[in-house]
Amino acid sequence: MNILVTLNSNYIPPLKIMLKSMFINNPKVTFTVYLMHSSITDHEIDDLKSYIEMHKSKLEVLFINEDDFTDAPAHSYYTKEMYYRLLAYKFLPEDIDRVLYLDPDILVINSLEALYNLNIDDYLFAAAFHDIPGTDTINKVRFYPYELKEYYNSGVLLMNLENQRNKIKENEIFKFVEEYFNILIFPDQDVLNALYSQDILTLDEKIYNYDVRFYSLYKISSKDEWDMTKVIYNTVILHFCGKNKPWRRDYKGNFHSLYKYYEKLTFNKFSE
Amino acid sequence: MNILVTLNSNYIPPLKIMLKSMFINNPKVTFTVYLMHSSITDHEIDDLKSYIEMHKSKLEVLFINEDDFTDAPAHSYYTKEMYYRLLAYKFLPEDIDRVLYLDPDILVINSLEALYNLNIDDYLFAAAFHDIPGTDTINKVRFYPYELKEYYNSGVLLMNLENQRNKIKENEIFKFVEEYFNILIFPDQDVLNALYSQDILTLDEKIYNYDVRFYSLYKISSKDEWDMTKVIYNTVILHFCGKNKPWRRDYKGNFHSLYKYYEKLTFNKFSE
């Protein structure tokens, strides 16, 4: 199974926790983790490599240097990392046809098989949107005249690389950023939605991109009564969205204890 | 390591979850689980036996029948189960000198070694009390003229069986219940405290009998800032005290997700 991550050094500890949860809950799968980056040190790469190999999977590094994205808008105050997940198809090996991009602020708590094997023949991506009253409308208005189907979250993206190679145009993305850069909030997510919203297969957010901030909302508003039992047995991806992260001291949330449990499994050899 | 549990059929599912967490977090220990009961069916015993053996430990059954405790106060509306943990020393094999009693509404999230090997030469029990403002005083007054050192919680009890065989008198317990039965609230815990409070080695509740209802209180009131990180890395026993239990639908609490995670590991073969 091909996994894509893009991050800087600060996110290596949560990345390891995310990977640990993924390995534990997908014991029969061998993963190839593609790490797209421009600033992680050799020492950190070596450490990550042996960590991943210890779990019977492998790491492939896609180093992005200064010369890549030379046509990207130069005046933007966003770093070029914003283009990584959208243009990953250019850097990934030609012979792979799909990859699952995952943010590092995630726990994978059940099997990824069903997601990974989804039929996305007619799409560029599969993704979920967070159906939170109000925000959807705001985002649709923000990018008028682009017709946003929904405002998708870019933290979990199943990618059809073959279709992307044919349809995604680097310059179209750069042009969009040029034009809209002063209203961009989440730059890569905004581009994804404005340009490709129509080509995204919608995933059930409660299963594949569960925003942990909305536990109570999911529980009362969903017909399935998506309570803690449903989450633990059925949700595949818990996404710790928002500014406060579960590895920070002042974090509070319904999945804090579970996150810390996986953190301990990751960093405390004695507990395995 | 010798573990004692006493329960009826209703508590078999949480018992399995408790045992699962104990096995997982003590991978190098072989356990002998003593089950003291009067009503669990043969079928349930067989199932529990194979569950425990699957985890490379063993089950020993101590069946209590009608004729045991014939001298116990007959008019009491408490069942004779209330005496099980206090008089377990009479039913456990003569050649074992210590046992750790655990309630089934518990998760064992770290190693039990340090607790199990405590020096309790001069005590009957090791136990923790919940230092919640107010309740301690109430309980001390309730059992005047008995001098309660503290009001210990009887959900986690490390027992010195040799000392118990010499010092605990069945009839003294029955006499106490006879006299106080109309003010007993938690019958076995009340007896434990009234009669043996002076002979209990105090354990740190935050480590060995962490009452999950008091997460915020532990966090703000302890000098060690006993936050989620401290709990997950250092607390050994999480105790889901109180009426609402984490296996009930309407449960809410800081450790709900972690409990459900262990529940899934226990009952869902695919996730192991």
Coordinates of C-alpha atoms in Angstrom, one line a residue:
Chain A
M1 CA 0.0 0.0 0.0
N2 CA 1.5 3.4 -1.0
I3 CA 1.3 6.2 1.5
L4 CA 2.3 9.7 0.9
V5 CA 3.4 12.2 3.6
T6 CA 4.8 15.7 3.2
L7 CA 6.2 17.4 6.3
N8 CA 9.1 19.2 7.9
S9 CA 11.2 18.1 10.9
N10 CA 8.8 19.4 13.5
Y11 CA 6.2 16.8 12.5
I12 CA 8.4 13.7 12.7
P13 CA 7.2 12.7 16.1
P14 CA 3.5 12.8 15.2
L15 CA 4.3 11.2 11.9
K16 CA 5.8 8.2 13.8
I17 CA 2.7 8.0 16.0
M18 CA 0.4 8.1 12.9
L19 CA 2.5 5.4 11.3
K20 CA 2.5 3.3 14.4
S21 CA -1.3 3.3 14.6
M22 CA -1.5 2.5 10.9
F23 CA 1.0 -0.5 11.2
I24 CA -0.8 -1.9 14.3
N25 CA -4.2 -1.8 12.8
N26 CA -3.2 -3.1 9.4
P27 CA -0.9 -5.9 10.5
K28 CA -1.1 -7.8 7.2
V29 CA -0.3 -4.9 4.9
T30 CA 3.2 -3.9 3.7
F31 CA 3.5 -0.2 3.2
T32 CA 5.7 1.9 1.1
V33 CA 5.8 5.3 2.7
Y34 CA 6.8 8.1 0.3
L35 CA 8.2 11.1 2.2
M36 CA 8.2 14.3 0.1
H37 CA 10.3 17.0 1.8
S38 CA 12.9 19.7 1.3
S39 CA 14.4 20.2 4.8
I40 CA 14.6 17.0 6.8
T41 CA 18.1 16.0 7.8
D42 CA 19.9 12.8 6.8
H43 CA 20.0 11.8 10.4
E44 CA 16.3 12.1 10.7
I45 CA 15.7 10.3 7.5
D46 CA 17.9 7.4 8.7
D47 CA 16.0 7.2 11.9
L48 CA 12.7 7.2 10.2
K49 CA 13.9 4.6 7.7
S50 CA 14.9 2.2 10.4
Y51 CA 11.6 2.8 12.3
I52 CA 9.6 2.0 9.2
E53 CA 11.7 -1.0 8.4
M54 CA 11.3 -2.3 11.9
H55 CA 7.6 -2.5 11.0
K56 CA 8.3 -4.5 7.9
S57 CA 7.5 -1.6 5.6
K58 CA 9.7 0.7 3.6
L59 CA 10.5 4.4 3.2
E60 CA 11.1 6.1 -0.1
V61 CA 12.4 9.7 0.0
L62 CA 11.3 12.3 -2.6
F63 CA 13.6 15.2 -2.0
I64 CA 12.3 18.5 -3.4
N65 CA 15.0 21.1 -4.1
E66 CA 15.1 24.8 -4.9
D67 CA 14.8 24.3 -8.6
D68 CA 11.5 22.5 -8.4
F69 CA 8.4 24.8 -8.8
T70 CA 10.5 27.6 -10.3
D71 CA 7.3 28.9 -12.0
A72 CA 5.4 29.1 -8.7
P73 CA 4.3 32.6 -7.7
A74 CA 7.3 34.2 -6.2
H75 CA 5.6 36.9 -4.2
S76 CA 3.4 34.5 -2.3
Y77 CA 4.1 34.4 1.5
Y78 CA 3.2 30.7 1.4
T79 CA 6.1 28.2 1.2
K80 CA 6.4 25.9 -1.7
E81 CA 5.3 23.1 0.5
M82 CA 1.8 24.1 -0.2
Y83 CA 2.1 22.5 -3.7
Y84 CA 3.6 19.2 -2.5
R85 CA 0.5 17.1 -2.2
L86 CA -1.2 18.6 -5.3
L87 CA 1.9 18.0 -7.5
A88 CA 3.1 14.8 -5.8
Y89 CA 2.2 12.9 -9.0
K90 CA 5.1 14.6 -10.7
F91 CA 7.6 13.2 -8.2
L92 CA 6.2 9.8 -7.4
P93 CA 7.4 6.8 -9.5
E94 CA 5.7 6.5 -12.9
D95 CA 4.7 2.9 -12.2
I96 CA 2.4 3.5 -9.3
D97 CA -1.1 4.4 -10.0
R98 CA -2.5 5.3 -6.6
V99 CA -1.3 6.6 -3.3
L100 CA -3.0 7.6 -0.1
Y101 CA -1.9 11.0 1.3
L102 CA -2.2 11.3 5.1
D103 CA -1.6 14.3 7.3
P104 CA 0.6 13.6 10.3
D105 CA -2.0 14.7 12.9
I106 CA -3.9 11.5 12.3
L107 CA -4.5 8.1 14.0
V108 CA -5.4 5.2 11.8
I109 CA -7.5 3.0 14.1
N110 CA -8.9 0.4 11.7
S111 CA -8.2 -1.3 8.4
L112 CA -7.3 1.0 5.4
E113 CA -8.1 -1.8 2.9
A114 CA -11.6 -0.7 1.8
L115 CA -10.5 2.9 1.4
Y116 CA -7.4 2.1 -0.5
N117 CA -9.2 -0.2 -2.9
L118 CA -12.1 2.2 -3.7
N119 CA -13.0 2.6 -7.4
I120 CA -11.7 6.0 -8.3
D121 CA -11.5 5.5 -12.1
D122 CA -13.5 8.6 -12.8
Y123 CA -11.9 10.9 -10.2
L124 CA -8.6 12.6 -9.4
F125 CA -9.1 12.2 -5.7
A126 CA -11.3 10.7 -3.0
A127 CA -11.7 12.9 0.0
A128 CA -14.2 13.9 2.7
F129 CA -15.6 17.2 3.6
H130 CA -16.6 18.3 7.2
D131 CA -20.2 18.9 7.2
I132 CA -20.2 21.6 9.8
P133 CA -23.1 24.0 9.6
G134 CA -22.0 27.4 8.1
T135 CA -18.5 26.7 7.0
D136 CA -19.5 25.0 3.8
T137 CA -21.4 28.1 2.6
I138 CA -18.6 30.5 3.5
N139 CA -16.1 28.5 1.5
K140 CA -18.3 28.2 -1.5
V141 CA -18.8 32.0 -1.5
R142 CA -15.1 32.6 -1.0
F143 CA -14.2 31.0 -4.3
Y144 CA -17.0 32.3 -6.4
P145 CA -17.1 32.0 -9.5
Y146 CA -15.5 28.6 -9.1
E147 CA -18.2 26.1 -8.4
L148 CA -17.3 24.2 -5.3
K149 CA -19.2 20.9 -5.0
E150 CA -18.2 20.8 -1.3
Y151 CA -15.3 22.1 0.6
Y152 CA -13.2 19.0 1.0
N153 CA -10.6 18.5 3.7
S154 CA -7.1 17.8 2.2
G155 CA -5.8 15.8 5.2
V156 CA -6.8 12.5 3.7
L157 CA -6.5 12.2 0.0
L158 CA -6.7 9.0 -2.0
M159 CA -5.1 9.9 -5.3
N160 CA -5.6 8.5 -8.8
L161 CA -2.1 9.3 -10.1
E162 CA -2.9 8.2 -13.7
N163 CA -5.7 10.7 -14.0
Q164 CA -3.7 13.3 -12.3
R165 CA -0.9 13.0 -14.7
N166 CA -3.3 13.6 -17.5
K167 CA -5.5 16.3 -16.0
I168 CA -3.7 18.4 -13.3
K169 CA -1.8 21.3 -14.8
E170 CA 0.9 22.9 -12.7
N171 CA 0.5 26.2 -14.4
E172 CA -3.2 26.3 -13.7
I173 CA -2.5 25.9 -10.0
F174 CA 0.1 28.6 -10.0
K175 CA -2.2 30.9 -11.9
F176 CA -5.0 30.3 -9.4
V177 CA -2.7 31.0 -6.4
E178 CA -1.4 34.2 -8.2
E179 CA -5.0 35.5 -8.5
Y180 CA -6.4 34.4 -5.1
F181 CA -3.4 34.4 -2.8
N182 CA -4.7 37.2 -0.6
I183 CA -7.9 35.3 0.3
L184 CA -6.3 31.9 0.7
I185 CA -6.8 30.4 4.2
F186 CA -5.6 26.8 3.8
P187 CA -3.6 27.2 0.6
D188 CA -3.4 23.7 -0.6
Q189 CA -6.9 22.8 0.5
D190 CA -8.3 26.0 -1.2
V191 CA -6.6 25.1 -4.5
L192 CA -7.9 21.5 -4.2
N193 CA -11.4 22.7 -3.8
A194 CA -11.5 25.6 -6.2
L195 CA -9.9 23.7 -9.1
Y196 CA -10.8 20.0 -8.5
S197 CA -13.9 19.9 -6.4
Q198 CA -15.8 18.4 -9.3
D199 CA -13.4 15.5 -9.6
I200 CA -13.4 14.3 -6.1
L201 CA -15.2 11.2 -4.9
T202 CA -16.8 12.0 -1.6
L203 CA -15.8 9.8 1.4
D204 CA -17.9 9.5 4.6
E205 CA -16.1 11.8 7.0
K206 CA -17.2 9.8 10.0
I207 CA -15.2 6.8 8.6
Y208 CA -12.3 8.3 6.7
N209 CA -11.7 11.8 8.1
Y210 CA -13.3 12.0 11.5
D211 CA -12.7 15.5 12.9
V212 CA -12.2 14.8 16.6
R213 CA -13.4 18.3 17.6
F214 CA -16.9 17.3 16.5
Y215 CA -17.5 14.2 18.6
S216 CA -20.7 15.5 20.1
L217 CA -22.0 16.8 16.8
Y218 CA -21.4 13.5 15.0
K219 CA -23.1 11.7 17.9
I220 CA -26.3 13.7 17.9
S221 CA -26.6 14.7 14.2
S222 CA -25.9 11.4 12.5
K223 CA -28.8 9.0 11.9
D224 CA -26.4 6.1 12.8
E225 CA -25.8 7.5 16.3
W226 CA -22.1 7.7 15.8
D227 CA -21.1 7.3 19.4
M228 CA -17.8 6.1 20.9
T229 CA -18.5 2.5 20.1
K230 CA -19.2 3.3 16.4
V231 CA -16.0 5.3 16.3
I232 CA -13.7 2.8 17.8
Y233 CA -15.1 -0.1 15.8
N234 CA -15.8 1.6 12.5
T235 CA -14.0 4.8 12.0
V236 CA -10.7 4.3 10.2
I237 CA -9.1 7.7 10.4
L238 CA -9.2 10.1 13.3
H239 CA -8.1 13.5 12.3
F240 CA -6.9 15.9 15.1
C241 CA -7.9 19.0 13.2
G242 CA -7.5 22.5 14.5
K243 CA -4.7 24.5 16.2
N244 CA -4.5 22.6 19.4
K245 CA -2.8 19.2 18.9
P246 CA -2.9 16.1 21.1
W247 CA 0.9 16.2 21.6
R248 CA 0.7 19.7 23.2
R249 CA 0.4 20.0 26.9
D250 CA -2.8 21.9 27.1
Y251 CA -4.7 19.7 24.7
K252 CA -8.2 18.5 25.7
G253 CA -10.5 16.2 23.8
N254 CA -12.4 12.9 23.7
F255 CA -9.5 11.0 22.0
H256 CA -6.7 12.4 24.1
S257 CA -6.2 9.2 26.1
L258 CA -6.2 7.1 22.9
Y259 CA -3.7 9.4 21.2
K260 CA -1.4 9.3 24.2
Y261 CA -1.7 5.5 24.3
Y262 CA -0.3 5.3 20.7
E263 CA 2.3 7.9 21.5
K264 CA 3.5 5.6 24.3
L265 CA 3.6 2.6 22.0
T266 CA 5.7 4.7 19.6
F267 CA 8.3 6.0 22.0
N268 CA 8.3 3.6 25.0
K269 CA 10.0 0.4 24.0
F270 CA 9.0 -1.3 27.3
S271 CA 5.4 -1.1 26.7
E272 CA 5.3 -3.1 23.5
Chain B
M1 CA 1.7 -13.4 39.3
N2 CA -1.5 -14.3 41.2
I3 CA -4.6 -12.3 40.4
L4 CA -7.9 -12.7 42.3
V5 CA -11.3 -11.7 40.8
T6 CA -14.7 -12.3 42.3
L7 CA -17.8 -11.7 40.1
N8 CA -21.0 -13.0 38.6
S9 CA -21.8 -13.6 35.0
N10 CA -22.8 -10.0 34.2
Y11 CA -19.2 -8.9 34.7
I12 CA -17.5 -11.5 32.4
P13 CA -17.2 -9.1 29.4
P14 CA -15.5 -6.3 31.4
L15 CA -13.4 -8.9 33.2
K16 CA -12.1 -10.0 29.8
I17 CA -11.3 -6.4 28.9
M18 CA -9.5 -5.9 32.2
L19 CA -7.5 -9.1 31.6
K20 CA -6.7 -8.1 28.0
S21 CA -5.3 -4.8 29.1
M22 CA -3.3 -6.6 31.8
F23 CA -1.9 -9.2 29.4
I24 CA -0.9 -6.6 26.8
N25 CA 0.9 -4.3 29.2
N26 CA 2.6 -7.1 31.0
P27 CA 3.8 -9.2 28.1
K28 CA 6.5 -11.1 30.0
V29 CA 4.4 -12.1 33.0
T30 CA 2.6 -15.4 33.4
F31 CA -0.6 -15.0 35.4
T32 CA -2.6 -17.4 37.5
V33 CA -6.1 -15.9 37.6
Y34 CA -8.1 -17.1 40.6
L35 CA -11.9 -16.7 40.0
M36 CA -13.9 -16.9 43.2
H37 CA -17.6 -17.3 42.4
S38 CA -20.9 -19.1 43.1
S39 CA -23.0 -18.7 40.0
I40 CA -21.0 -18.7 36.8
T41 CA -21.9 -21.5 34.4
D42 CA -19.6 -24.2 33.2
H43 CA -19.9 -22.9 29.7
E44 CA -18.8 -19.5 30.8
I45 CA -15.9 -20.9 32.8
D46 CA -14.7 -22.9 29.8
D47 CA -14.8 -19.9 27.6
L48 CA -12.9 -17.8 30.1
K49 CA -10.4 -20.6 30.6
S50 CA -9.6 -20.8 26.9
Y51 CA -9.4 -17.0 26.7
I52 CA -6.9 -16.9 29.5
E53 CA -4.9 -19.8 28.2
M54 CA -4.8 -18.2 24.7
H55 CA -2.8 -15.5 26.5
K56 CA -0.4 -18.0 28.0
S57 CA -1.8 -17.7 31.5
K58 CA -4.0 -19.9 33.5
L59 CA -7.4 -19.9 35.3
E60 CA -8.1 -21.5 38.7
V61 CA -11.7 -21.6 39.8
L62 CA -12.7 -21.3 43.5
F63 CA -16.3 -22.3 43.6
I64 CA -18.1 -21.1 46.7
N65 CA -21.2 -23.0 47.7
E66 CA -24.2 -22.6 50.0
D67 CA -22.4 -24.2 52.9
D68 CA -19.6 -21.7 53.0
F69 CA -20.1 -18.7 55.3
T70 CA -23.0 -20.4 57.2
D71 CA -22.2 -18.2 60.1
A72 CA -22.6 -15.0 58.1
P73 CA -25.4 -12.7 59.3
A74 CA -28.6 -14.2 57.7
H75 CA -30.8 -11.2 57.9
S76 CA -28.4 -9.1 55.9
Y77 CA -29.8 -8.0 52.5
Y78 CA -26.3 -8.1 51.1
T79 CA -25.3 -11.3 49.3
K80 CA -22.5 -13.4 50.6
E81 CA -20.4 -12.2 47.7
M82 CA -19.5 -9.3 50.0
Y83 CA -17.2 -11.5 52.0
Y84 CA -15.4 -13.0 49.0
R85 CA -12.4 -10.7 48.8
L86 CA -12.0 -10.4 52.5
L87 CA -12.1 -14.1 53.1
A88 CA -10.4 -15.2 49.9
Y89 CA -7.4 -16.3 52.0
K90 CA -9.5 -19.3 53.2
F91 CA -10.1 -20.5 49.7
L92 CA -6.8 -19.8 47.9
P93 CA -4.2 -22.5 47.9
E94 CA -2.1 -22.7 51.1
D95 CA 1.2 -22.4 49.2
I96 CA 0.7 -19.0 47.8
D97 CA 1.6 -16.0 49.9
R98 CA 0.3 -13.1 48.0
V99 CA -2.4 -12.3 45.5
L100 CA -3.5 -9.1 43.8
Y101 CA -7.3 -8.6 43.9
L102 CA -8.7 -6.5 41.0
D103 CA -12.2 -5.2 40.3
P104 CA -13.4 -5.9 36.7
D105 CA -14.1 -2.2 36.0
I106 CA -10.4 -1.6 35.6
L107 CA -7.8 -1.2 32.9
V108 CA -4.2 -2.1 33.6
I109 CA -2.2 0.2 31.4
N110 CA 1.3 -0.3 32.5
S111 CA 3.5 -2.9 34.3
L112 CA 2.2 -4.5 37.6
E113 CA 5.6 -5.6 38.6
A114 CA 6.5 -2.8 41.1
L115 CA 3.1 -3.1 42.8
Y116 CA 3.1 -6.9 43.0
N117 CA 6.6 -7.0 44.5
L118 CA 6.0 -4.3 47.2
N119 CA 7.2 -5.1 50.7
I120 CA 4.0 -5.8 52.6
D121 CA 5.6 -7.9 55.4
D122 CA 3.9 -5.8 58.1
Y123 CA 0.5 -5.4 56.5
L124 CA -2.6 -7.3 55.6
F125 CA -3.2 -5.3 52.5
A126 CA -1.8 -2.6 50.2
A127 CA -4.5 -0.3 48.9
A128 CA -5.2 3.3 47.9
F129 CA -7.7 5.8 49.1
H130 CA -9.3 8.4 47.0
D131 CA -8.4 11.7 48.4
I132 CA -11.5 13.6 47.5
P133 CA -12.3 16.6 49.7
G134 CA -15.2 15.7 52.1
T135 CA -15.8 12.1 51.6
D136 CA -12.9 11.0 53.8
T137 CA -14.3 12.8 56.8
I138 CA -17.8 11.5 56.2
N139 CA -16.5 7.9 56.2
K140 CA -14.4 8.4 59.3
V141 CA -17.4 9.7 61.2
R142 CA -19.7 6.9 59.8
F143 CA -17.6 4.3 61.5
Y144 CA -16.8 6.0 64.8
P145 CA -15.6 4.5 67.3
Y146 CA -13.5 2.5 64.8
E147 CA -10.4 4.6 64.0
L148 CA -10.1 4.7 60.3
K149 CA -6.7 5.7 59.1
E150 CA -8.1 6.5 55.7
Y151 CA -11.1 5.3 53.8
Y152 CA -9.5 2.9 51.4
N153 CA -10.9 1.8 48.1
S154 CA -11.3 -2.0 47.9
G155 CA -11.1 -2.3 44.1
V156 CA -7.3 -2.9 44.1
L157 CA -6.0 -4.9 47.0
L158 CA -2.6 -6.5 47.2
M159 CA -3.0 -9.2 49.9
N160 CA -0.5 -10.7 52.3
L161 CA -2.1 -14.0 52.6
E162 CA 0.2 -15.3 55.3
N163 CA -0.6 -12.4 57.6
Q164 CA -4.3 -12.7 56.7
R165 CA -4.4 -16.4 57.7
N166 CA -3.0 -15.4 61.1
K167 CA -5.0 -12.2 61.8
I168 CA -8.3 -12.0 59.9
K169 CA -11.1 -13.6 61.9
E170 CA -14.2 -14.6 60.0
N171 CA -16.4 -14.1 63.1
E172 CA -15.1 -10.6 63.8
I173 CA -16.2 -9.7 60.3
F174 CA -19.7 -11.2 60.7
K175 CA -20.1 -9.5 64.1
F176 CA -19.2 -6.2 62.5
V177 CA -21.7 -6.6 59.7
E178 CA -24.4 -7.7 62.2
E179 CA -23.9 -4.5 64.2
Y180 CA -23.5 -2.0 61.3
F181 CA -25.5 -3.5 58.5
N182 CA -28.0 -0.7 58.3
I183 CA -25.3 1.9 57.7
L184 CA -23.2 0.0 55.3
I185 CA -22.8 1.6 51.9
F186 CA -20.1 -0.4 50.2
P187 CA -20.3 -3.4 52.4
D188 CA -16.9 -5.1 51.8
Q189 CA -15.1 -1.8 51.5
D190 CA -16.7 -0.6 54.8
V191 CA -15.6 -3.8 56.6
L192 CA -12.1 -3.5 55.1
N193 CA -11.8 0.0 56.5
A194 CA -13.4 -0.3 59.8
L195 CA -11.6 -3.5 60.8
Y196 CA -8.3 -3.3 58.9
S197 CA -7.6 0.3 58.1
Q198 CA -4.6 0.3 60.4
D199 CA -3.1 -2.7 58.6
I200 CA -3.1 -1.3 55.1
L201 CA -0.1 0.0 53.3
T202 CA -1.1 3.1 51.4
L203 CA -0.6 3.1 47.7
D204 CA -0.5 6.2 45.5
E205 CA -4.0 6.4 44.0
K206 CA -2.8 8.2 40.9
I207 CA -0.6 5.2 40.1
Y208 CA -2.5 2.2 41.4
N209 CA -6.1 3.1 41.7
Y210 CA -6.7 6.1 39.5
D211 CA -10.4 7.1 39.7
V212 CA -11.2 8.2 36.2
R213 CA -14.0 10.5 37.4
F214 CA -11.4 12.8 38.9
Y215 CA -9.1 13.5 35.9
S216 CA -9.4 17.3 36.3
L217 CA -8.9 17.1 40.0
Y218 CA -5.7 15.0 39.8
K219 CA -4.5 17.4 37.1
I220 CA -4.9 20.6 39.1
S221 CA -4.4 19.4 42.7
S222 CA -1.3 17.2 42.4
K223 CA 2.1 18.8 42.6
D224 CA 3.3 16.5 39.8
E225 CA 0.7 17.9 37.3
W226 CA -0.8 14.5 36.7
D227 CA -2.0 15.3 33.2
M228 CA -2.8 12.9 30.4
T229 CA 0.8 12.2 29.6
K230 CA 1.6 11.3 33.2
V231 CA -1.5 9.0 33.3
I232 CA -0.7 7.2 30.1
Y233 CA 3.0 6.7 30.9
N234 CA 2.9 6.2 34.7
T235 CA -0.5 5.2 36.0
V236 CA -0.8 1.4 36.2
I237 CA -4.4 1.0 37.1
L238 CA -7.3 3.0 35.8
H239 CA -10.4 2.4 37.8
F240 CA -13.8 3.2 36.3
C241 CA -15.5 3.9 39.6
G242 CA -19.1 5.1 40.0
K243 CA -22.4 4.0 38.6
N244 CA -21.9 4.8 35.0
K245 CA -19.6 2.3 33.4
P246 CA -17.6 2.6 30.1
W247 CA -19.4 -0.4 28.6
R248 CA -22.8 1.4 28.9
R249 CA -24.1 3.4 26.0
D250 CA -24.5 6.7 27.8
Y251 CA -21.0 6.7 29.3
K252 CA -18.9 9.9 29.1
G253 CA -15.4 10.4 30.3
N254 CA -11.8 11.2 29.5
F255 CA -10.8 7.5 29.1
H256 CA -13.8 6.4 27.1
S257 CA -11.9 6.1 23.8
L258 CA -9.1 4.1 25.5
Y259 CA -11.6 1.8 27.2
K260 CA -13.4 1.1 23.9
Y261 CA -10.1 0.5 22.2
Y262 CA -9.3 -2.3 24.7
E263 CA -12.9 -3.6 24.3
K264 CA -12.3 -3.8 20.6
L265 CA -9.0 -5.7 21.1
T266 CA -10.9 -8.1 23.3
F267 CA -13.9 -8.9 21.2
N268 CA -12.8 -8.2 17.6
K269 CA -10.4 -10.8 16.3
F270 CA -9.7 -8.9 13.2
S271 CA -8.1 -6.0 14.9
E272 CA -5.4 -7.9 16.6

